[in-house]
CSV table of C-alpha atoms in Angstrom, one decimal:
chain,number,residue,atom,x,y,z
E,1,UNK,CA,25.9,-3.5,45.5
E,2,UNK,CA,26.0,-2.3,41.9
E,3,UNK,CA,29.5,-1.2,40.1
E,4,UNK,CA,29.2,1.0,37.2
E,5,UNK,CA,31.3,1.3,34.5
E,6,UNK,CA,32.5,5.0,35.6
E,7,UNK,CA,34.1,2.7,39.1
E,8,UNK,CA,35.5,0.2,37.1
E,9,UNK,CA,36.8,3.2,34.6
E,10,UNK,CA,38.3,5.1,37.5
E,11,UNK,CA,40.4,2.1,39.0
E,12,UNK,CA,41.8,0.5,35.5
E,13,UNK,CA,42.9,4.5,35.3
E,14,UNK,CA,44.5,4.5,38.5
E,15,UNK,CA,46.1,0.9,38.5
E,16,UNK,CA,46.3,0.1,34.8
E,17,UNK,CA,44.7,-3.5,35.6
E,18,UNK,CA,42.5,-5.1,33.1
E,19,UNK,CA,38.5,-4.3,32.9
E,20,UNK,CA,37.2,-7.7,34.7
E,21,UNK,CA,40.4,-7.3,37.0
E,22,UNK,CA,39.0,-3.9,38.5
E,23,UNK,CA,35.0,-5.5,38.3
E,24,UNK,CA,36.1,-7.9,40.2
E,25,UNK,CA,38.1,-5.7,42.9
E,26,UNK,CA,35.5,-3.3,43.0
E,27,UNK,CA,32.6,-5.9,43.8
E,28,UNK,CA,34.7,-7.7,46.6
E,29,UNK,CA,35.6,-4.5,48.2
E,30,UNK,CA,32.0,-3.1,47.8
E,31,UNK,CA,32.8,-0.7,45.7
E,32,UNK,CA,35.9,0.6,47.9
E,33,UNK,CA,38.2,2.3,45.4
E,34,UNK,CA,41.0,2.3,48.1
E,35,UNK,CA,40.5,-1.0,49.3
E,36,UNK,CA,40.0,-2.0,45.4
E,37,UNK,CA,43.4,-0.8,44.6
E,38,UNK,CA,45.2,-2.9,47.5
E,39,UNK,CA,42.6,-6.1,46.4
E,40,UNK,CA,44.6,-5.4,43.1
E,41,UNK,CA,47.9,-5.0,44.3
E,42,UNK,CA,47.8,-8.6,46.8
E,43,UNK,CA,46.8,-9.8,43.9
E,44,UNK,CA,49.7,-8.2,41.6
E,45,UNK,CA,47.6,-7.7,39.2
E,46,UNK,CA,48.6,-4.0,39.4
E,47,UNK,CA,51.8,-3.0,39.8
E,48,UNK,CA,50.7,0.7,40.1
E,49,UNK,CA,49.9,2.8,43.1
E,50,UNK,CA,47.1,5.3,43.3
E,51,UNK,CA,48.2,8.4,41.8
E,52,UNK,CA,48.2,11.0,44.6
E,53,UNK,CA,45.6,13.7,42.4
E,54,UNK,CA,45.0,14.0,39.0
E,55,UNK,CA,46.0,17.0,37.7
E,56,UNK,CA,43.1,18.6,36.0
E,57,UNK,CA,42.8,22.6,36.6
E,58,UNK,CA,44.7,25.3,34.5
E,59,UNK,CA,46.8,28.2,35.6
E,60,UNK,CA,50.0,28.7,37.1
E,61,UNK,CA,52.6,27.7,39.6
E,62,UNK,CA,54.8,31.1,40.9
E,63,UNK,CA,57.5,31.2,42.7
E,64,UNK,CA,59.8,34.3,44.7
E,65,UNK,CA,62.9,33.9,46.8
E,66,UNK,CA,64.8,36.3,49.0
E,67,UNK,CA,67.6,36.2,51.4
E,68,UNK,CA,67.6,32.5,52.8
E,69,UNK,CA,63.6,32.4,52.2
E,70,UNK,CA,61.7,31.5,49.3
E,71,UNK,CA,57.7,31.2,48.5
E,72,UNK,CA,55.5,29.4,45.8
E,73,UNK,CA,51.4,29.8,45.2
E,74,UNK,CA,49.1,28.1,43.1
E,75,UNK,CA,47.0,30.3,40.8
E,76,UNK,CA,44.1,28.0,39.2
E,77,UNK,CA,42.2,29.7,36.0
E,78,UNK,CA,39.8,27.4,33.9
E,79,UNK,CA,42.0,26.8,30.7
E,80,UNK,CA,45.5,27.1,29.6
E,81,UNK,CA,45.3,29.6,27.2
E,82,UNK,CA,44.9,32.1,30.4
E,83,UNK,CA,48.7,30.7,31.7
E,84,UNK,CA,49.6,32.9,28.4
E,85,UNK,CA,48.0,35.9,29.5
E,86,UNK,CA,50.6,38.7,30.7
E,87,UNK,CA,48.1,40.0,32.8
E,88,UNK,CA,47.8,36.7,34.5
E,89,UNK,CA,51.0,35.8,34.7
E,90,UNK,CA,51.6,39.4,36.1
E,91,UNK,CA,49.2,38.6,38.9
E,92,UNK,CA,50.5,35.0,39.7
E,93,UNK,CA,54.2,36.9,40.5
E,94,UNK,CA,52.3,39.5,42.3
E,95,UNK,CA,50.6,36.8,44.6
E,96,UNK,CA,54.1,35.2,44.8
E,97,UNK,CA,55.7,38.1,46.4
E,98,UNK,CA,53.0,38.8,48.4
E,99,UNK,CA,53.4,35.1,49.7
E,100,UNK,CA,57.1,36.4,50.2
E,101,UNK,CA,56.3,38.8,52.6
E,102,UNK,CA,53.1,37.3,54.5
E,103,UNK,CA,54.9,34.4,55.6
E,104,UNK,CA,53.4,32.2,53.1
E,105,UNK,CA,50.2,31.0,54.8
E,106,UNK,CA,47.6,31.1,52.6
E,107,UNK,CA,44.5,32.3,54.3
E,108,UNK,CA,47.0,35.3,55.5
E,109,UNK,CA,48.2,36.1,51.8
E,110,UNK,CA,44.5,36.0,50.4
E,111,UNK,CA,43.7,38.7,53.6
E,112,UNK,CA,46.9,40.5,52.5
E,113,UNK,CA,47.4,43.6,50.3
E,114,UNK,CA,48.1,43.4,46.6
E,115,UNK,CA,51.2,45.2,45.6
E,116,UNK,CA,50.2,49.0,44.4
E,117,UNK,CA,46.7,48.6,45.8
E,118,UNK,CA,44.4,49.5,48.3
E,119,UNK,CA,42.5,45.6,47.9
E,120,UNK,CA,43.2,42.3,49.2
E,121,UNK,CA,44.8,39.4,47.4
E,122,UNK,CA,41.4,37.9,47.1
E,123,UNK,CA,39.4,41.6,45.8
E,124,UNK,CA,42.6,41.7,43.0
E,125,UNK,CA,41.8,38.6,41.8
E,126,UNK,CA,37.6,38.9,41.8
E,127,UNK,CA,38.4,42.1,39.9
E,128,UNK,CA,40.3,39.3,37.4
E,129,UNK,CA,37.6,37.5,36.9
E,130,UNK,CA,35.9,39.9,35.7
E,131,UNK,CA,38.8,41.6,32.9
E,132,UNK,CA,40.4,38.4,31.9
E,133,UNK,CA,36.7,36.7,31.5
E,134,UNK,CA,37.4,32.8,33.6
E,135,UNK,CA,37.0,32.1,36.4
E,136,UNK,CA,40.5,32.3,38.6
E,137,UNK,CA,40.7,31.3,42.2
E,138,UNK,CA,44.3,31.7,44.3
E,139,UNK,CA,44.1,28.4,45.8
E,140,UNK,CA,47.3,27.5,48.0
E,141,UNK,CA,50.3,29.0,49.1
E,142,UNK,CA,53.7,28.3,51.2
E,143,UNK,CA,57.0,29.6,51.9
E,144,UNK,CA,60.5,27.9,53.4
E,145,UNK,CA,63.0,29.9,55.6
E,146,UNK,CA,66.6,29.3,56.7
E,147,UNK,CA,68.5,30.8,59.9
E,148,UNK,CA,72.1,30.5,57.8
E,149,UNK,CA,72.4,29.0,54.2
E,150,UNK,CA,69.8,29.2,51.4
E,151,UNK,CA,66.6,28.5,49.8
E,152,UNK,CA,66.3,27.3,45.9
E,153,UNK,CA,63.8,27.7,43.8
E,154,UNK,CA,62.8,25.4,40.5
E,155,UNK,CA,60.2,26.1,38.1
E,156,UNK,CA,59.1,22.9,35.5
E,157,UNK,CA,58.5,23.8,31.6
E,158,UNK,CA,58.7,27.4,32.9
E,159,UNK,CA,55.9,30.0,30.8
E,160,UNK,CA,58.0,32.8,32.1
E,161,UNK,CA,60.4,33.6,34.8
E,162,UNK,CA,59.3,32.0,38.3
E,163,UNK,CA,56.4,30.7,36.2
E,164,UNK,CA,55.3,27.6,35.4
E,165,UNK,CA,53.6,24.0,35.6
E,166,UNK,CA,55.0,22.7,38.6
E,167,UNK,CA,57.1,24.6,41.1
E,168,UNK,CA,59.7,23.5,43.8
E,169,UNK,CA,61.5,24.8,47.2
E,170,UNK,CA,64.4,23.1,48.7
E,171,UNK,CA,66.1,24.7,52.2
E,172,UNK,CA,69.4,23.8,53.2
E,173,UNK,CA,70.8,24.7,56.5
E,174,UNK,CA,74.5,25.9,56.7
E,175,UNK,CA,77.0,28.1,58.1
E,176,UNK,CA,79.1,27.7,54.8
E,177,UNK,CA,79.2,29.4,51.4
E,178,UNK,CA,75.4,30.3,51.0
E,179,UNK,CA,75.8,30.4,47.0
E,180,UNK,CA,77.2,27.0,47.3
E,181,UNK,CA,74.6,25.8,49.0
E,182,UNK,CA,72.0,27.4,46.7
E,183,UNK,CA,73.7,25.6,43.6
E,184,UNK,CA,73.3,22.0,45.1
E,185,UNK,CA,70.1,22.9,47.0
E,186,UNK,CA,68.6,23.9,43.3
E,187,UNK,CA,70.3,20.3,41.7
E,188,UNK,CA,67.8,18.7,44.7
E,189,UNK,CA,64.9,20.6,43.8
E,190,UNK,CA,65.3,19.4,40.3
E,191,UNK,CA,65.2,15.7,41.8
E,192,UNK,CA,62.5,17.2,43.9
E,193,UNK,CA,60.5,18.0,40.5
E,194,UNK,CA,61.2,14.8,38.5
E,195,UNK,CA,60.9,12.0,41.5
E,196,UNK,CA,58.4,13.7,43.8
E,197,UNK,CA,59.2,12.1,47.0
E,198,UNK,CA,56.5,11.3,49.6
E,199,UNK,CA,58.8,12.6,52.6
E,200,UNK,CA,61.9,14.2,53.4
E,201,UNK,CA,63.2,11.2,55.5
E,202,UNK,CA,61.3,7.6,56.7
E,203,UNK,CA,60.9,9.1,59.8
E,204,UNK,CA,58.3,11.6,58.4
E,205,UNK,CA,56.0,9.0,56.5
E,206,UNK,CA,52.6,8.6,57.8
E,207,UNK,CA,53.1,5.7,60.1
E,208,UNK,CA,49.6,4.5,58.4
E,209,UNK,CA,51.1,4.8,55.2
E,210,UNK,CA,54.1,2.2,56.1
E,211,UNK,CA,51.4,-0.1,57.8
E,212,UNK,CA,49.4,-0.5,54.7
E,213,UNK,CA,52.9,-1.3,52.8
E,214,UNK,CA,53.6,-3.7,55.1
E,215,UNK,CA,50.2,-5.4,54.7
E,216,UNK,CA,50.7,-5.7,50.9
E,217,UNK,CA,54.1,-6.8,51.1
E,218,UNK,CA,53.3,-9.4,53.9
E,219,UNK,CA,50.2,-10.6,51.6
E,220,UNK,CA,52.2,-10.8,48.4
E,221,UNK,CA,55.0,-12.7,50.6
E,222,UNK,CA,52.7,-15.1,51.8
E,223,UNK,CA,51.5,-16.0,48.3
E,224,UNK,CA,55.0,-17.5,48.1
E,225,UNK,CA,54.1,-20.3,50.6
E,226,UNK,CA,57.4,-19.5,52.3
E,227,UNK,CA,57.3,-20.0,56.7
E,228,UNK,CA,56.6,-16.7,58.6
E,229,UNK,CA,60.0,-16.0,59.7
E,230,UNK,CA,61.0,-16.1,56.5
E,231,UNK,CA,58.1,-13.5,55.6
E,232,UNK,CA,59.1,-11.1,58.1
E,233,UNK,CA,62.6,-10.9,56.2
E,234,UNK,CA,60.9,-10.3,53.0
E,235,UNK,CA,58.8,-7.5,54.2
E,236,UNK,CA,61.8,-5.8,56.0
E,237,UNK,CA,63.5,-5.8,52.9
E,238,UNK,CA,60.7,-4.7,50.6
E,239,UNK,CA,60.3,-2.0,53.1
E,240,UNK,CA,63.3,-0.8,52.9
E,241,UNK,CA,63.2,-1.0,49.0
E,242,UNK,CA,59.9,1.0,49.6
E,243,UNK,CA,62.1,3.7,51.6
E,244,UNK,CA,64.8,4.0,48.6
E,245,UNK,CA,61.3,4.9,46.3
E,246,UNK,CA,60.1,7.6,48.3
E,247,UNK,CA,61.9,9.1,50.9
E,248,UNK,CA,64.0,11.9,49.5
E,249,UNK,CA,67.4,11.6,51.5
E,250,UNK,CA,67.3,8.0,50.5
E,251,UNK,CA,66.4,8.1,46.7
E,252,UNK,CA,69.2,7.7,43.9
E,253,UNK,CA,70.0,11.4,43.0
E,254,UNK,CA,68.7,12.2,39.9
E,255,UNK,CA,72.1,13.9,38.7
E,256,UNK,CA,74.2,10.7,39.9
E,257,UNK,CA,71.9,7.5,40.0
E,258,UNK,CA,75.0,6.2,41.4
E,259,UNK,CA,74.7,7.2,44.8
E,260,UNK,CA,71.6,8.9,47.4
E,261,UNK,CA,70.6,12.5,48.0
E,262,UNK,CA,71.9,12.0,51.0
E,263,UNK,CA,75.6,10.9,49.8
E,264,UNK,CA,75.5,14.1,47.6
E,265,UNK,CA,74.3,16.4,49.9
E,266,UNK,CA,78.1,14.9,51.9
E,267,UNK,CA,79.8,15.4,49.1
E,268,UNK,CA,78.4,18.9,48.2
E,269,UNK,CA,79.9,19.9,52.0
E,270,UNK,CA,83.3,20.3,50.0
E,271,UNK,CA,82.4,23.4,47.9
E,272,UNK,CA,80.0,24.2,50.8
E,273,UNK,CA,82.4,24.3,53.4
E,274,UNK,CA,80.7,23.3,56.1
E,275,UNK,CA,78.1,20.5,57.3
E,276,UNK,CA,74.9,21.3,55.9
E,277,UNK,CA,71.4,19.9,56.4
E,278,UNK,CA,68.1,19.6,53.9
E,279,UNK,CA,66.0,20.8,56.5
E,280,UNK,CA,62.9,20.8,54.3
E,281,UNK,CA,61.3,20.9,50.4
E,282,UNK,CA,58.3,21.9,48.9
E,283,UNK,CA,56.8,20.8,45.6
E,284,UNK,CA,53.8,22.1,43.9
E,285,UNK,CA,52.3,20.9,40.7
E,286,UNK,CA,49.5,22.6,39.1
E,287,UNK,CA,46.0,21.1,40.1
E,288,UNK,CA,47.3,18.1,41.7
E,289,UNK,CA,44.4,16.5,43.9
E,290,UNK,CA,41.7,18.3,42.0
E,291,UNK,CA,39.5,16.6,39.7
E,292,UNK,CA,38.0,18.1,36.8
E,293,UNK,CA,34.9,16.8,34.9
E,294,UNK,CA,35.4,15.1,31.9
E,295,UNK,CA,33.2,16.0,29.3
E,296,UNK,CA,32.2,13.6,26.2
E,297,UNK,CA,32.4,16.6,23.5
E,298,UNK,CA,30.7,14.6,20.5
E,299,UNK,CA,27.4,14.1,23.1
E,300,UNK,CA,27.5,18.0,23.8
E,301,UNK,CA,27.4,18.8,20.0
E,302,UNK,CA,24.8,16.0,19.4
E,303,UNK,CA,23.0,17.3,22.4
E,304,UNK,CA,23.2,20.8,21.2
E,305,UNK,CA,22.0,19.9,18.0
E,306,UNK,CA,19.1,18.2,19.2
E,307,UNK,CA,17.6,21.5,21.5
């Protein structure tokens, strides 16, 4: 099959391997970015995983919190200068607290009534469209909840307050001092915000996700010319240095590189009081996983010109 040079653009974006490295992926994959990017990596020629979205769409990330609960929505408009508008921001809290109170789902928070109105989530923000002049769209939403302990919030290059770029819950369960718990649970969702972890604990990866891993470890192993049993050792090990990457529990805390989350979350039980548990975390960054066109502004002008 053909490659074109918007394939072999895409992959040296994603891996950061060379222009003939990615051609050559491409063609003995088929054209298979996914498989391209592991072709690559047996190869280690890239060193870089495939980012998980790329952020591309405007707007903001809000958050709210209550008594052991917290929630956080994604409000996408079509440029930036939009984040800046009060009366969007305005409507990115209001859709937060909604979120709050609906239980965070966010087919059930679109459905839901706008604060101080008669209309749905959704009729509010059509009406938006129309008075702010872009296009907006409320596009995800989700909220954590605790029995006994707390839920932290922790907005990124915040705009305003419980505004901003990227947006993070972390729940702790405890029967201890619930402020205390708040205060480290916040420290973790600022680790939360600056490592993003693929999973709380190792347990919780996708199983598919640790097979492929072990493929590309085993592959690169094997490149060594080292026996099989030594092999398996190697890929145990580089598994478990996979683990240390992206689980949270497991990761070098951002605050102390010296020791784990989980080591501080042990130590944090002294001002706590009381055993306590990350029972989940939730991190939202603004337009992750959506891709927006890119747009060669010279050609428009010329084009323009041209008509």
């Amino acid at each position: 099959m053909s490659i074109s040079a918007a394939q072999v653009k895409e992959l040296r974006d994603l891996t950061g391997a060379g222009m003939m490295d990615c051609k050559a992926a491409l063609n003995e994959t088929n054209g298979n970015m996914e498989e391209a990017i592991d072709w690559l990596r047996k190869k280690g020629i890239s060193k870089a995983d495939k980012k998980a979205g790329r952020t591309a769409a405007e707007g903001l990330i809000g958050v709210d919190s209550g008594v052991r609960e917290a929630a956080v929505v994604e409000v996408n408009s079509e440029t930036d200068f939009v984040a800046r508008n009060e009366q969007f921001q305005e409507l990115v809290r209001n859709v937060a607290k909604v979120a709050l109170a609906y239980g965070g789902k966010t087919e059930v928070v679109a459905a839901a009534k706008y604060p101080g109105s008669d209309k749905s989530v959704t009729e509010v923000i059509k009406d938006a469209v129309g008075t702010i002049g872009e296009n907006i769209s409320f596009r995800r939403s989700a909220k954590l909840t605790v029995e006994h302990g707390a839920v932290a919030t922790y907005v990124h290059n915040a705009v305003a307050d419980g505004l901003g770029k990227l947006g993070v819950l972390v729940a702790i369960e405890t029967t201890g001092n619930a402020q205390a718990a708040n205060a480290f649970a916040r420290q973790v969702a600022m680790h939360v915000a600056a490592t993003n972890p693929m999973a709380l604990t190792a347990e919780q990866i996708d199983p598919a996700a640790v097979e492929r891993e072990k493929a590309i470890f085993a592959d690169q192993a094997r490149q060594s010319g080292k026996p099989e049993a030594i092999i398996e050792k190697m890929v145990e090990g580089r598994l478990r240095k996979f683990y240390e990457e992206v689980v949270l529990l497991k990761q070098a805390f951002v605050l102390n590189p010296d020791i784990t989350v989980e080591k501080a979350l042990k130590d944090a039980e002294k001002d706590i009081g009381a055993p306590a548990t990350i029972t989940a975390y939730l991190r939202f960054a603004l337009g992750e996983g959506i891709e927006k066109e890119e747009t060669d502004f010279a050609a428009e002008v010329a084009a323009a010109v041209k008509k």
